């Protein structure tokens, strides 16, 4: 799965070369690359991931758009937690999410969004010779903001709350 995620991220980056010929149209494809942190609520851990995304922007009105988005990520930053008297290494193996952003253009460059999300993640915990993996899927609600600093190229910051975890993301979006 890590190879699939890495291949997807490389493909999204390669397609970003088309950004030079970008012209604003009401509906267009958007690629993205970013970093996210996943924080557990039940067990206090924080892991990070490199995330690639692909989205399709559909303008509903002059200032409002719907943006379905697929995100895939691979773990980069692990954490160490203490369970009882045992030190456990926590690693995010991969992350996948599907969301639909309701995006409001506040100014020509600034936009805000809210999004329901369905996500799937696989986390591995290991201590010495013992290793356990857990996969989970859940719904979340999120919100964020973006700033378009060049035609079609923007930076986004978002927060999503799941029932037992939260995700904070910072990414770069570009036309495809």
mmCIF file of C-alpha atoms in Angstrom:
data_model
loop_
_atom_site.group_PDB
_atom_site.id
_atom_site.type_symbol
_atom_site.label_atom_id
_atom_site.label_comp_id
_atom_site.label_asym_id
_atom_site.label_seq_id
_atom_site.Cartn_x
_atom_site.Cartn_y
_atom_site.Cartn_z
ATOM 1 C CA UNK A 1 0.000 0.000 0.000
ATOM 2 C CA UNK A 2 2.917 2.353 0.700
ATOM 3 C CA UNK A 3 4.095 1.898 -2.904
ATOM 4 C CA UNK A 4 0.625 2.731 -4.220
ATOM 5 C CA UNK A 5 0.453 5.862 -2.032
ATOM 6 C CA UNK A 6 3.968 6.936 -3.019
ATOM 7 C CA UNK A 7 3.165 6.362 -6.700
ATOM 8 C CA UNK A 8 -0.008 8.421 -6.380
ATOM 9 C CA UNK A 9 1.868 11.279 -4.709
ATOM 10 C CA UNK A 10 4.583 11.255 -7.402
ATOM 11 C CA UNK A 11 1.930 11.248 -10.150
ATOM 12 C CA UNK A 12 0.134 14.216 -8.589
ATOM 13 C CA UNK A 13 3.411 16.142 -8.387
ATOM 14 C CA UNK A 14 4.272 15.323 -12.010
ATOM 15 C CA UNK A 15 0.930 16.617 -13.235
ATOM 16 C CA UNK A 16 1.519 19.918 -11.430
ATOM 17 C CA UNK A 17 3.716 20.999 -14.340
ATOM 18 C CA UNK A 18 0.486 21.971 -16.111
ATOM 19 C CA UNK A 19 0.054 24.828 -13.611
ATOM 20 C CA UNK A 20 1.869 27.208 -15.973
ATOM 21 C CA UNK A 21 -1.014 26.989 -18.488
ATOM 22 C CA UNK A 22 -3.750 27.406 -15.885
ATOM 23 C CA UNK A 23 -6.747 29.549 -16.740
ATOM 24 C CA UNK A 24 -9.612 29.903 -14.293
ATOM 25 C CA UNK A 25 -12.650 27.962 -15.398
ATOM 26 C CA UNK A 26 -15.781 27.295 -13.374
ATOM 27 C CA UNK A 27 -14.929 23.593 -13.020
ATOM 28 C CA UNK A 28 -11.396 22.207 -12.893
ATOM 29 C CA UNK A 29 -9.157 19.548 -11.359
ATOM 30 C CA UNK A 30 -6.928 20.303 -8.373
ATOM 31 C CA UNK A 31 -3.892 18.387 -7.138
ATOM 32 C CA UNK A 32 -2.326 18.742 -3.730
ATOM 33 C CA UNK A 33 0.614 17.802 -1.576
ATOM 34 C CA UNK A 34 0.821 18.331 2.165
ATOM 35 C CA UNK A 35 1.628 17.147 5.656
ATOM 36 C CA UNK A 36 -0.911 15.989 8.234
ATOM 37 C CA UNK A 37 -0.775 15.012 11.877
ATOM 38 C CA UNK A 38 -3.102 12.395 13.337
ATOM 39 C CA UNK A 39 -3.619 12.687 17.091
ATOM 40 C CA UNK A 40 -5.281 9.902 19.068
ATOM 41 C CA UNK A 41 -7.713 10.750 21.855
ATOM 42 C CA UNK A 42 -7.930 7.402 23.699
ATOM 43 C CA UNK A 43 -4.174 6.796 23.593
ATOM 44 C CA UNK A 44 -2.119 9.991 23.569
ATOM 45 C CA UNK A 45 -0.101 9.693 20.340
ATOM 46 C CA UNK A 46 0.702 11.965 17.398
ATOM 47 C CA UNK A 47 1.874 10.621 14.045
ATOM 48 C CA UNK A 48 2.541 12.452 10.797
ATOM 49 C CA UNK A 49 2.035 11.649 7.124
ATOM 50 C CA UNK A 50 2.860 12.929 3.665
ATOM 51 C CA UNK A 51 -0.451 13.317 1.828
ATOM 52 C CA UNK A 52 -1.268 13.640 -1.864
ATOM 53 C CA UNK A 53 -4.713 14.687 -3.039
ATOM 54 C CA UNK A 54 -6.803 15.044 -6.155
ATOM 55 C CA UNK A 55 -10.007 17.078 -6.273
ATOM 56 C CA UNK A 56 -12.544 18.466 -8.705
ATOM 57 C CA UNK A 57 -13.888 21.978 -8.138
ATOM 58 C CA UNK A 58 -17.485 22.594 -9.202
ATOM 59 C CA UNK A 59 -18.578 26.229 -9.007
ATOM 60 C CA UNK A 60 -22.212 26.474 -7.841
ATOM 61 C CA UNK A 61 -22.411 30.272 -7.747
ATOM 62 C CA UNK A 62 -20.065 33.232 -8.026
ATOM 63 C CA UNK A 63 -18.622 32.682 -4.522
ATOM 64 C CA UNK A 64 -19.593 29.101 -3.631
ATOM 65 C CA UNK A 65 -18.128 25.779 -4.836
ATOM 66 C CA UNK A 66 -18.397 22.075 -4.037
ATOM 67 C CA UNK A 67 -15.058 20.260 -4.093
ATOM 68 C CA UNK A 68 -15.000 16.442 -3.821
ATOM 69 C CA UNK A 69 -11.496 15.329 -2.795
ATOM 70 C CA UNK A 70 -9.565 12.065 -2.433
ATOM 71 C CA UNK A 71 -6.496 12.042 -0.163
ATOM 72 C CA UNK A 72 -3.907 9.287 0.254
ATOM 73 C CA UNK A 73 -1.041 9.441 2.728
ATOM 74 C CA UNK A 74 1.903 7.443 3.982
ATOM 75 C CA UNK A 75 3.336 7.679 7.481
ATOM 76 C CA UNK A 76 6.463 9.793 7.995
ATOM 77 C CA UNK A 77 6.614 10.750 11.657
ATOM 78 C CA UNK A 78 6.201 8.069 14.366
ATOM 79 C CA UNK A 79 5.565 8.491 18.093
ATOM 80 C CA UNK A 80 6.528 6.647 21.260
ATOM 81 C CA UNK A 81 3.941 6.210 24.033
ATOM 82 C CA UNK A 82 4.027 4.546 27.434
ATOM 83 C CA UNK A 83 1.336 1.902 28.046
ATOM 84 C CA UNK A 84 1.573 0.643 31.623
ATOM 85 C CA UNK A 85 5.331 0.328 32.082
ATOM 86 C CA UNK A 86 6.007 -0.516 28.437
ATOM 87 C CA UNK A 87 7.275 1.830 25.736
ATOM 88 C CA UNK A 88 5.336 1.354 22.482
ATOM 89 C CA UNK A 89 6.339 2.756 19.073
ATOM 90 C CA UNK A 90 3.270 3.986 17.147
ATOM 91 C CA UNK A 91 3.473 4.247 13.350
ATOM 92 C CA UNK A 92 0.883 5.383 10.801
ATOM 93 C CA UNK A 93 1.155 2.943 7.901
ATOM 94 C CA UNK A 94 -1.291 4.698 5.562
ATOM 95 C CA UNK A 95 -4.274 7.023 5.466
ATOM 96 C CA UNK A 96 -7.059 7.444 2.881
ATOM 97 C CA UNK A 97 -9.932 9.915 2.986
ATOM 98 C CA UNK A 98 -12.819 11.013 0.809
ATOM 99 C CA UNK A 99 -14.472 14.356 1.512
ATOM 100 C CA UNK A 100 -16.669 16.998 -0.094
ATOM 101 C CA UNK A 101 -15.748 20.591 0.704
ATOM 102 C CA UNK A 102 -18.369 23.320 0.751
ATOM 103 C CA UNK A 103 -16.109 26.250 -0.163
ATOM 104 C CA UNK A 104 -16.961 29.940 0.220
ATOM 105 C CA UNK A 105 -14.754 32.557 -1.458
ATOM 106 C CA UNK A 106 -14.477 35.354 1.129
ATOM 107 C CA UNK A 107 -12.219 37.569 -0.999
ATOM 108 C CA UNK A 108 -10.465 37.158 -4.332
ATOM 109 C CA UNK A 109 -7.678 35.227 -2.570
ATOM 110 C CA UNK A 110 -9.104 33.931 0.750
ATOM 111 C CA UNK A 111 -11.591 31.067 1.036
ATOM 112 C CA UNK A 112 -13.149 29.111 3.900
ATOM 113 C CA UNK A 113 -14.527 25.584 3.774
ATOM 114 C CA UNK A 114 -16.330 22.931 5.786
ATOM 115 C CA UNK A 115 -16.291 19.260 4.893
ATOM 116 C CA UNK A 116 -17.731 15.935 5.941
ATOM 117 C CA UNK A 117 -15.074 13.222 5.581
ATOM 118 C CA UNK A 118 -14.946 9.446 5.512
ATOM 119 C CA UNK A 119 -11.436 8.173 6.283
ATOM 120 C CA UNK A 120 -9.561 4.916 6.685
ATOM 121 C CA UNK A 121 -6.256 4.558 8.501
ATOM 122 C CA UNK A 122 -3.892 1.791 9.495
ATOM 123 C CA UNK A 123 -1.752 2.216 12.610
ATOM 124 C CA UNK A 124 0.920 -0.169 13.898
ATOM 125 C CA UNK A 125 2.155 -0.406 17.475
ATOM 126 C CA UNK A 126 5.278 -2.348 18.400
ATOM 127 C CA UNK A 127 7.320 -3.041 21.497
ATOM 128 C CA UNK A 128 10.265 -5.403 21.362
ATOM 129 C CA UNK A 129 9.185 -8.604 19.605
ATOM 130 C CA UNK A 130 5.466 -7.802 19.838
ATOM 131 C CA UNK A 131 3.720 -5.931 17.039
ATOM 132 C CA UNK A 132 0.014 -5.126 16.628
ATOM 133 C CA UNK A 133 -1.742 -3.410 13.732
ATOM 134 C CA UNK A 134 -5.145 -1.773 13.773
ATOM 135 C CA UNK A 135 -7.174 -0.423 10.881
ATOM 136 C CA UNK A 136 -10.128 1.854 11.409
ATOM 137 C CA UNK A 137 -12.599 3.822 9.342
ATOM 138 C CA UNK A 138 -14.705 6.692 10.587
ATOM 139 C CA UNK A 139 -16.662 9.785 9.659
ATOM 140 C CA UNK A 140 -15.461 13.264 10.583
ATOM 141 C CA UNK A 141 -16.445 16.875 10.249
ATOM 142 C CA UNK A 142 -13.827 19.430 9.354
ATOM 143 C CA UNK A 143 -13.185 23.059 8.556
ATOM 144 C CA UNK A 144 -10.362 25.075 7.130
ATOM 145 C CA UNK A 145 -9.116 28.045 5.187
ATOM 146 C CA UNK A 146 -7.089 28.565 2.069
ATOM 147 C CA UNK A 147 -5.206 31.437 0.505
ATOM 148 C CA UNK A 148 -4.611 31.611 -3.256
ATOM 149 C CA UNK A 149 -1.285 33.403 -3.665
ATOM 150 C CA UNK A 150 -0.858 32.717 -7.391
ATOM 151 C CA UNK A 151 -3.444 31.887 -10.076
ATOM 152 C CA UNK A 152 -4.769 28.478 -9.058
ATOM 153 C CA UNK A 153 -2.006 27.827 -6.489
ATOM 154 C CA UNK A 154 -3.052 28.027 -2.849
ATOM 155 C CA UNK A 155 -2.050 26.996 0.653
ATOM 156 C CA UNK A 156 -4.631 25.337 2.919
ATOM 157 C CA UNK A 157 -4.867 24.699 6.643
ATOM 158 C CA UNK A 158 -7.585 22.348 7.923
ATOM 159 C CA UNK A 159 -8.768 20.537 11.032
ATOM 160 C CA UNK A 160 -10.973 17.417 11.120
ATOM 161 C CA UNK A 161 -12.489 15.816 14.222
ATOM 162 C CA UNK A 162 -13.194 12.079 14.322
ATOM 163 C CA UNK A 163 -14.825 10.267 17.259
ATOM 164 C CA UNK A 164 -11.465 9.125 18.690
ATOM 165 C CA UNK A 165 -8.866 11.203 16.829
ATOM 166 C CA UNK A 166 -8.224 14.518 15.124
ATOM 167 C CA UNK A 167 -6.334 15.472 11.975
ATOM 168 C CA UNK A 168 -4.577 18.775 11.291
ATOM 169 C CA UNK A 169 -3.314 19.361 7.747
ATOM 170 C CA UNK A 170 -1.208 21.940 5.943
ATOM 171 C CA UNK A 171 -0.931 21.628 2.188
ATOM 172 C CA UNK A 172 -0.291 23.186 -1.176
ATOM 173 C CA UNK A 173 -2.996 22.972 -3.875
ATOM 174 C CA UNK A 174 -2.332 23.449 -7.590
ATOM 175 C CA UNK A 175 -4.237 23.100 -10.887
ATOM 176 C CA UNK A 176 -3.968 19.928 -12.933
#
